[in-house]
Amino acid sequence: MQRALFSRSALLAQQAAAALDSPLAARGAPLLQRLERSMSSVTIPPPACMLRPLEVPNRYLFGPGPSNVPPRILAAQGRPIIGHLHPEMYEIMNDIKRGIQYIFQTENNLTIAMSGSGHAAMECAVFNTVEPGESVLVAVNGIWGERVAEIAERMDIDILYSGSQKALNSPPGTAPISFNERACDKMFNRKTKPVSYLFDMTHLSNYWGCDGQPARVYHHTGPVSGFFALREGLAIVAEKGLEASWKKHKDVASYLYRGLEDLGLKLFIPDRDLRLPSVTTIAIPDGYNWRELLAYIMKHHQMEMTGGLGPSIGMVMRIGLMGYNCEETKADMALHALADALKNCKKSKV
Ligand SMILES: Cc1ncc(COP(=O)(O)O)c(C=O)c1O
C-alpha cells in the first residue's frame, strides 16, 4: 500500500516535470491536470516550488547566531548517516559528552546534547527541575530571563546550556546541557513526572549513557547528522584550546570596539567588563532608523547583523563574531558594511 502511494506520487511528479518541459505544456496543461486528477486518488498536486532546485544565498552571518558553518563541519554533517542506536553512534555521543564537559569546564556526569534548539535545553531545565506548586526565582535581564519566568516557577539549581549554532559554528538544532549533582537530586526525586516526555531526563540520561545502566534503550530518534556536526564543532574547540579561543574572542572584540568608536558609534554597554566578547551591542546612532541600516547591510553586503530582542528591541544593533567568524578580517568587513550603511542611509526624521 505504502509502495503504491510512493510510486503514484513519483509518477505524478514525473508527469508534472514532463508537462513543464513540454512545448505543448501551456496549451495542454489544464486538460492534462484534469485527466491526471480523475485517474488518481491524489488530489493535491506536487507544489511547483518543490520541482525547483533548492536555492540558498551565501551570507555572512554576523548576528547572534546562527554563525557561518565552516566547510569542515558541513562535511561532517554531510557524512552518510547511521542508525541512532548503532554502537558507533553511541561512541560519537560519548565523544560529544566529553566535548561539552570540556567547553563547559565541568565534570558533571549528566552532560548531553538535546535534540532541539536552545529552547529545548531551556525547557528541559525547567520541566525537569520544577514541579507544580513550587515557586521560582528568575533573574530577568533580557528576553531569555523573561521567557524562563514565563515557563517556570522555581529554579535555583545549577544547570548550564547553550545552542550549537553560536561559537561552536554547528548548524542549529542541537543544544549542549549539563546538570550538577544538586540538579540531579532534585530531578530524580520528584513526585510527579515532567510534563514533557521528549525532555524527560530520566529517559535522556539513559539515551546518553549517563545513568550507569548497561543498555541504552530507544527514547527518540536523535538528529544523527546534527550530532556529527556538533561533534566536529566541539573537536575544533578542543584542538584550538578553550583558553586560546576565549582570548581570540576578547582580542577580536577589542579590535571591533575600536573600529566602532572610530566610526563615531557608541557601545550600548559602557562597562567593558560587562560586555560579551562574542556579541557586541551598539546603541542605535541618533536619527538613524535601525531597520533601514540592517536592511541596507543585508542588501548591499549580504551580511546579517541584527537588532535587539525583547526589552532591547529598537535600542541596539548586534554584531556577533563567533568561532569561525571570529577574525579581525571579518571585523573589518562588518565595519566596512556599517560605515557604508551610515553614509548611505538617510538620517530618518523619526
Ligand atoms: C540564553 C538563551 N536561551 C535560549 C536561546 C534560544 O535558542 P534557540 O533559538 O536555539 O532555541 C538563546 C538564543 O540566543 C539564548 O541566548
CSV table of C-alpha atoms and ligand atoms in Angstrom, one decimal:
chain,number,residue,atom,x,y,z
A,1,MET,CA,0.0,0.0,0.0
A,2,GLN,CA,2.7,2.4,1.0
A,3,ARG,CA,4.8,1.4,-2.0
A,4,ALA,CA,1.8,2.0,-4.3
A,5,LEU,CA,1.4,5.5,-2.8
A,6,PHE,CA,5.0,6.3,-3.2
A,7,SER,CA,5.1,5.2,-6.9
A,8,ARG,CA,1.9,7.1,-7.7
A,9,SER,CA,3.3,10.3,-6.3
A,10,ALA,CA,6.6,9.7,-8.1
A,11,LEU,CA,4.7,9.2,-11.3
A,12,LEU,CA,2.8,12.4,-10.8
A,13,ALA,CA,6.0,14.3,-10.0
A,14,GLN,CA,7.5,12.9,-13.3
A,15,GLN,CA,4.4,13.8,-15.2
A,16,ALA,CA,4.3,17.3,-13.8
A,17,ALA,CA,8.0,17.8,-14.6
A,18,ALA,CA,7.5,16.5,-18.2
A,19,ALA,CA,4.5,18.8,-18.6
A,20,LEU,CA,6.6,21.8,-17.5
A,21,ASP,CA,9.3,20.8,-20.0
A,22,SER,CA,6.9,20.2,-22.9
A,23,PRO,CA,6.5,22.8,-25.6
A,24,LEU,CA,2.8,22.0,-25.5
A,25,ALA,CA,2.7,22.5,-21.8
A,26,ALA,CA,1.0,25.9,-21.9
A,27,ARG,CA,-1.9,24.6,-24.1
A,28,GLY,CA,-2.3,21.1,-22.7
A,29,ALA,CA,-1.7,21.7,-19.0
A,30,PRO,CA,-5.3,22.2,-17.8
A,31,LEU,CA,-6.5,19.2,-19.7
A,32,LEU,CA,-3.6,17.1,-18.6
A,33,GLN,CA,-4.1,18.1,-15.0
A,34,ARG,CA,-7.8,17.3,-15.1
A,35,LEU,CA,-7.0,13.9,-16.7
A,36,GLU,CA,-4.4,13.1,-14.1
A,37,ARG,CA,-6.7,14.1,-11.2
A,38,SER,CA,-9.5,12.0,-12.5
A,39,MET,CA,-7.1,9.0,-12.6
A,40,SER,CA,-5.6,9.5,-9.3
A,41,SER,CA,-6.6,9.4,-5.6
A,42,VAL,CA,-4.1,12.2,-5.0
A,43,THR,CA,-6.0,15.5,-5.0
A,44,ILE,CA,-3.2,17.8,-4.1
A,45,PRO,CA,-0.6,18.1,-7.0
A,46,PRO,CA,3.1,18.3,-6.2
A,47,PRO,CA,3.7,22.0,-5.5
A,48,ALA,CA,5.6,23.8,-8.2
A,49,CYS,CA,8.1,25.1,-5.7
A,50,MET,CA,9.2,21.6,-4.9
A,51,LEU,CA,10.0,21.0,-8.5
A,52,ARG,CA,12.6,23.8,-8.5
A,53,PRO,CA,16.1,23.2,-7.1
A,54,LEU,CA,16.8,24.5,-3.6
A,55,GLU,CA,18.3,27.9,-3.6
A,56,VAL,CA,20.3,29.2,-0.7
A,57,PRO,CA,22.2,32.5,-0.8
A,58,ASN,CA,25.7,32.9,0.5
A,59,ARG,CA,25.6,35.2,3.5
A,60,TYR,CA,27.9,36.5,6.2
A,61,LEU,CA,26.2,35.6,9.4
A,62,PHE,CA,27.4,38.3,11.8
A,63,GLY,CA,24.4,38.2,14.1
A,64,PRO,CA,23.9,36.4,17.4
A,65,GLY,CA,23.6,33.0,15.7
A,66,PRO,CA,23.5,31.0,13.6
A,67,SER,CA,27.0,31.9,12.7
A,68,ASN,CA,28.7,30.6,9.5
A,69,VAL,CA,29.4,26.9,9.4
A,70,PRO,CA,33.0,26.1,8.3
A,71,PRO,CA,33.4,23.6,5.5
A,72,ARG,CA,34.9,21.0,7.9
A,73,ILE,CA,31.6,21.0,9.9
A,74,LEU,CA,29.5,21.0,6.8
A,75,ALA,CA,31.5,18.0,5.5
A,76,ALA,CA,30.9,16.2,8.8
A,77,GLN,CA,27.2,16.8,8.6
A,78,GLY,CA,27.2,15.5,5.1
A,79,ARG,CA,28.6,12.1,6.0
A,80,PRO,CA,26.3,9.1,5.4
A,81,ILE,CA,24.0,8.7,8.3
A,82,ILE,CA,24.0,5.7,10.6
A,83,GLY,CA,21.3,4.4,12.9
A,84,HIS,CA,20.7,6.5,16.1
A,85,LEU,CA,21.1,3.3,18.1
A,86,HIS,CA,24.2,1.9,16.4
A,87,PRO,CA,27.2,1.4,18.7
A,88,GLU,CA,29.2,3.8,16.6
A,89,MET,CA,26.6,6.5,17.2
A,90,TYR,CA,26.9,5.8,21.0
A,91,GLU,CA,30.6,6.4,20.7
A,92,ILE,CA,30.0,9.7,18.9
A,93,MET,CA,27.5,10.7,21.6
A,94,ASN,CA,30.1,9.8,24.2
A,95,ASP,CA,32.6,12.0,22.4
A,96,ILE,CA,30.1,14.8,22.4
A,97,LYS,CA,29.5,14.4,26.1
A,98,ARG,CA,33.3,14.8,26.7
A,99,GLY,CA,33.5,17.7,24.3
A,100,ILE,CA,30.7,19.5,26.2
A,101,GLN,CA,32.3,18.8,29.5
A,102,TYR,CA,35.4,20.5,28.2
A,103,ILE,CA,33.7,23.6,26.8
A,104,PHE,CA,31.5,24.0,29.9
A,105,GLN,CA,34.6,23.1,32.1
A,106,THR,CA,32.5,20.7,34.2
A,107,GLU,CA,32.8,17.1,35.4
A,108,ASN,CA,29.0,16.8,35.7
A,109,ASN,CA,28.2,13.2,34.6
A,110,LEU,CA,24.8,14.2,33.3
A,111,THR,CA,26.1,16.2,30.3
A,112,ILE,CA,24.3,15.7,27.0
A,113,ALA,CA,23.1,17.4,23.8
A,114,MET,CA,19.4,18.0,23.4
A,115,SER,CA,17.8,17.1,20.1
A,116,GLY,CA,16.4,20.5,19.6
A,117,SER,CA,17.5,24.2,19.7
A,118,GLY,CA,18.5,26.3,22.7
A,119,HIS,CA,14.8,26.5,23.7
A,120,ALA,CA,14.7,22.7,24.1
A,121,ALA,CA,17.6,22.9,26.6
A,122,MET,CA,15.9,25.8,28.4
A,123,GLU,CA,12.6,24.0,28.6
A,124,CYS,CA,14.3,20.7,29.6
A,125,ALA,CA,16.0,22.5,32.5
A,126,VAL,CA,12.7,23.9,33.8
A,127,PHE,CA,10.4,20.9,33.0
A,128,ASN,CA,12.7,18.5,34.9
A,129,THR,CA,13.5,20.5,38.0
A,130,VAL,CA,10.2,22.3,38.7
A,131,GLU,CA,7.1,20.6,40.0
A,132,PRO,CA,3.6,22.1,40.1
A,133,GLY,CA,3.1,24.5,43.0
A,134,GLU,CA,6.8,25.3,43.5
A,135,SER,CA,8.0,28.9,43.4
A,136,VAL,CA,10.7,30.2,41.2
A,137,LEU,CA,13.3,33.0,41.4
A,138,VAL,CA,14.3,34.2,38.0
A,139,ALA,CA,16.8,36.9,37.2
A,140,VAL,CA,15.2,38.8,34.3
A,141,ASN,CA,17.9,40.8,32.5
A,142,GLY,CA,16.6,40.3,29.0
A,143,ILE,CA,14.4,38.2,26.7
A,144,TRP,CA,15.7,34.8,27.9
A,145,GLY,CA,15.0,35.6,31.6
A,146,GLU,CA,11.6,36.8,30.6
A,147,ARG,CA,10.9,33.6,28.8
A,148,VAL,CA,12.1,31.4,31.7
A,149,ALA,CA,9.9,33.5,34.0
A,150,GLU,CA,7.0,32.7,31.7
A,151,ILE,CA,7.5,29.0,31.8
A,152,ALA,CA,8.9,28.3,35.2
A,153,GLU,CA,8.1,28.7,38.9
A,154,ARG,CA,11.2,27.6,40.7
A,155,MET,CA,14.8,27.4,39.6
A,156,ASP,CA,17.8,27.8,41.9
A,157,ILE,CA,19.7,24.8,40.5
A,158,ASP,CA,22.9,24.6,38.6
A,159,ILE,CA,22.2,23.8,35.0
A,160,LEU,CA,24.2,25.1,32.1
A,161,TYR,CA,23.0,25.1,28.5
A,162,SER,CA,23.8,26.6,25.1
A,163,GLY,CA,23.0,26.2,21.4
A,164,SER,CA,25.0,24.6,18.7
A,165,GLN,CA,24.7,27.5,16.4
A,166,LYS,CA,26.8,30.1,18.2
A,167,ALA,CA,30.6,29.9,18.9
A,168,LEU,CA,30.5,26.1,18.1
A,169,ASN,CA,29.6,27.0,14.5
A,170,SER,CA,27.4,24.0,14.1
A,171,PRO,CA,24.1,24.2,12.3
A,172,PRO,CA,21.1,25.0,14.7
A,173,GLY,CA,19.2,22.0,16.1
A,174,THR,CA,21.3,20.6,19.0
A,175,ALA,CA,21.9,22.1,22.4
A,176,PRO,CA,24.6,21.2,24.9
A,177,ILE,CA,23.2,20.9,28.5
A,178,SER,CA,24.8,19.9,31.8
A,179,PHE,CA,23.3,19.2,35.2
A,180,ASN,CA,25.2,19.1,38.5
A,181,GLU,CA,24.5,16.7,41.4
A,182,ARG,CA,22.1,19.1,43.1
A,183,ALA,CA,20.1,19.3,39.9
A,184,CYS,CA,20.1,15.5,39.6
A,185,ASP,CA,18.9,15.1,43.2
A,186,LYS,CA,16.0,17.4,42.5
A,187,MET,CA,15.1,15.9,39.1
A,188,PHE,CA,15.4,12.3,40.1
A,189,ASN,CA,13.5,12.6,43.3
A,190,ARG,CA,10.5,14.5,42.1
A,191,LYS,CA,7.0,13.3,42.9
A,192,THR,CA,5.4,14.0,39.6
A,193,LYS,CA,6.6,13.2,36.1
A,194,PRO,CA,7.8,16.1,33.9
A,195,VAL,CA,5.2,17.4,31.6
A,196,SER,CA,7.3,16.6,28.5
A,197,TYR,CA,8.2,13.0,27.5
A,198,LEU,CA,10.8,14.1,25.0
A,199,PHE,CA,12.7,16.3,27.5
A,200,ASP,CA,12.4,13.8,30.5
A,201,MET,CA,15.9,13.5,31.8
A,202,THR,CA,15.1,10.0,33.2
A,203,HIS,CA,14.9,8.8,29.6
A,204,LEU,CA,17.5,11.1,28.2
A,205,SER,CA,20.1,10.2,30.8
A,206,ASN,CA,19.8,6.6,29.7
A,207,TYR,CA,19.8,7.5,26.0
A,208,TRP,CA,23.1,9.3,26.6
A,209,GLY,CA,24.6,6.5,28.7
A,210,CYS,CA,24.7,8.7,31.8
A,211,ASP,CA,22.6,6.5,34.2
A,212,GLY,CA,25.0,3.7,34.8
A,213,GLN,CA,22.7,1.1,33.1
A,214,PRO,CA,24.4,-1.4,30.8
A,215,ALA,CA,22.0,-0.9,27.9
A,216,ARG,CA,20.6,2.2,26.3
A,217,VAL,CA,17.1,1.9,25.0
A,218,TYR,CA,15.1,3.7,22.4
A,219,HIS,CA,13.7,7.0,23.6
A,220,HIS,CA,13.7,9.2,20.4
A,221,THR,CA,15.5,9.3,17.1
A,222,GLY,CA,18.4,11.7,17.7
A,223,PRO,CA,19.4,14.1,14.9
A,224,VAL,CA,22.3,11.9,13.6
A,225,SER,CA,23.7,14.4,11.1
A,226,GLY,CA,23.3,17.2,13.7
A,227,PHE,CA,25.3,15.2,16.2
A,228,PHE,CA,28.1,14.6,13.6
A,229,ALA,CA,28.3,18.4,13.1
A,230,LEU,CA,28.2,19.2,16.8
A,231,ARG,CA,31.0,16.7,17.4
A,232,GLU,CA,33.1,18.4,14.7
A,233,GLY,CA,32.4,21.8,16.2
A,234,LEU,CA,33.5,20.5,19.7
A,235,ALA,CA,36.6,18.9,18.1
A,236,ILE,CA,37.6,22.3,16.6
A,237,VAL,CA,37.4,24.0,20.0
A,238,ALA,CA,39.3,21.1,21.6
A,239,GLU,CA,42.1,21.3,19.0
A,240,LYS,CA,42.3,25.1,19.3
A,241,GLY,CA,42.1,25.1,23.1
A,242,LEU,CA,39.5,26.8,25.2
A,243,GLU,CA,41.7,29.5,26.6
A,244,ALA,CA,43.1,30.3,23.2
A,245,SER,CA,39.5,30.6,21.9
A,246,TRP,CA,38.5,32.8,24.8
A,247,LYS,CA,41.5,35.1,24.2
A,248,LYS,CA,40.8,35.3,20.4
A,249,HIS,CA,37.2,36.3,21.1
A,250,LYS,CA,38.3,39.0,23.5
A,251,ASP,CA,41.0,40.3,21.2
A,252,VAL,CA,38.7,40.4,18.1
A,253,ALA,CA,36.0,42.1,20.2
A,254,SER,CA,38.5,44.8,21.3
A,255,TYR,CA,39.5,45.3,17.7
A,256,LEU,CA,35.8,45.7,16.8
A,257,TYR,CA,35.2,48.1,19.7
A,258,ARG,CA,38.0,50.4,18.4
A,259,GLY,CA,36.7,50.3,14.9
A,260,LEU,CA,33.1,51.1,16.0
A,261,GLU,CA,34.3,54.0,18.1
A,262,ASP,CA,36.3,55.3,15.1
A,263,LEU,CA,33.0,55.3,13.2
A,264,GLY,CA,31.6,57.5,15.9
A,265,LEU,CA,29.3,54.8,17.2
A,266,LYS,CA,28.6,54.2,20.9
A,267,LEU,CA,28.7,50.8,22.5
A,268,PHE,CA,25.5,50.0,24.4
A,269,ILE,CA,27.2,48.6,27.5
A,270,PRO,CA,29.6,51.3,28.8
A,271,ASP,CA,31.5,48.9,31.2
A,272,ARG,CA,33.9,46.8,29.1
A,273,ASP,CA,34.0,44.0,31.6
A,274,LEU,CA,30.2,43.5,31.3
A,275,ARG,CA,30.3,43.1,27.5
A,276,LEU,CA,30.0,39.7,25.8
A,277,PRO,CA,33.1,39.2,23.7
A,278,SER,CA,31.1,37.1,21.2
A,279,VAL,CA,28.2,39.5,20.5
A,280,THR,CA,28.6,43.3,20.6
A,281,THR,CA,25.7,45.6,21.1
A,282,ILE,CA,25.8,49.1,19.5
A,283,ALA,CA,23.5,51.9,20.6
A,284,ILE,CA,21.4,53.0,17.6
A,285,PRO,CA,23.0,56.2,16.3
A,286,ASP,CA,20.9,59.3,16.7
A,287,GLY,CA,18.5,60.0,13.8
A,288,TYR,CA,19.0,56.6,12.1
A,289,ASN,CA,16.4,54.0,11.5
A,290,TRP,CA,17.9,50.7,12.7
A,291,ARG,CA,15.8,48.6,10.4
A,292,GLU,CA,17.0,50.6,7.4
A,293,LEU,CA,20.6,50.2,8.4
A,294,LEU,CA,20.2,46.4,8.8
A,295,ALA,CA,18.3,46.1,5.6
A,296,TYR,CA,20.9,48.1,3.7
A,297,ILE,CA,23.7,45.9,5.1
A,298,MET,CA,21.9,42.7,4.1
A,299,LYS,CA,21.1,44.0,0.6
A,300,HIS,CA,24.4,45.5,-0.3
A,301,HIS,CA,26.8,43.4,1.7
A,302,GLN,CA,24.9,40.1,2.0
A,303,MET,CA,25.6,40.4,5.7
A,304,GLU,CA,23.4,39.7,8.6
A,305,MET,CA,23.6,41.9,11.7
A,306,THR,CA,20.5,42.0,13.9
A,307,GLY,CA,18.5,44.4,16.1
A,308,GLY,CA,17.7,43.9,19.8
A,309,LEU,CA,15.3,41.3,21.2
A,310,GLY,CA,12.7,41.7,23.8
A,311,PRO,CA,13.4,44.7,26.1
A,312,SER,CA,16.3,45.8,23.9
A,313,ILE,CA,14.4,46.0,20.6
A,314,GLY,CA,14.8,49.4,19.0
A,315,MET,CA,17.7,50.2,21.3
A,316,VAL,CA,20.6,48.2,19.8
A,317,MET,CA,22.1,46.6,16.8
A,318,ARG,CA,24.1,43.4,17.4
A,319,ILE,CA,27.2,42.1,15.7
A,320,GLY,CA,28.3,38.6,16.5
A,321,LEU,CA,31.8,37.4,15.6
A,322,MET,CA,31.9,33.8,16.9
A,323,GLY,CA,34.2,30.9,16.4
A,324,TYR,CA,34.9,30.6,12.6
A,325,ASN,CA,33.8,34.3,12.2
A,326,CYS,CA,36.0,35.5,15.0
A,327,GLU,CA,38.7,37.1,12.9
A,328,GLU,CA,40.0,40.7,12.5
A,329,THR,CA,39.3,40.4,8.8
A,330,LYS,CA,35.7,39.6,9.5
A,331,ALA,CA,35.5,42.6,11.9
A,332,ASP,CA,36.9,44.8,9.1
A,333,MET,CA,34.1,43.5,6.8
A,334,ALA,CA,31.5,44.3,9.4
A,335,LEU,CA,33.0,47.8,10.0
A,336,HIS,CA,33.2,48.5,6.3
A,337,ALA,CA,29.5,47.5,5.8
A,338,LEU,CA,28.4,49.6,8.7
A,339,ALA,CA,30.4,52.7,7.5
A,340,ASP,CA,28.8,52.3,4.1
A,341,ALA,CA,25.3,52.0,5.7
A,342,LEU,CA,25.8,55.1,7.8
A,343,LYS,CA,26.9,57.0,4.8
A,344,ASN,CA,24.0,55.9,2.6
A,345,CYS,CA,21.0,55.5,4.9
A,346,LYS,CA,19.5,58.9,5.1
A,347,LYS,CA,19.0,60.1,8.6
A,348,SER,CA,15.4,59.4,9.4
A,349,LYS,CA,13.1,62.2,10.6
A,350,VAL,CA,11.7,60.0,13.3
B,1,LIG,C1,20.2,32.2,26.8
B,1,LIG,C2,19.4,31.7,25.6
B,1,LIG,N1,18.4,30.8,25.8
B,1,LIG,C3,17.7,30.3,24.7
B,1,LIG,C4,18.0,30.8,23.4
B,1,LIG,C5,17.2,30.2,22.3
B,1,LIG,O1,17.9,29.4,21.5
B,1,LIG,P1,17.3,28.8,20.1
B,1,LIG,O2,16.9,30.0,19.3
B,1,LIG,O3,18.4,28.0,19.6
B,1,LIG,O4,16.1,28.0,20.5
B,1,LIG,C6,19.1,31.7,23.2
B,1,LIG,C7,19.4,32.2,21.9
B,1,LIG,O5,20.1,33.1,21.7
B,1,LIG,C8,19.8,32.1,24.3
B,1,LIG,O6,20.8,33.0,24.2
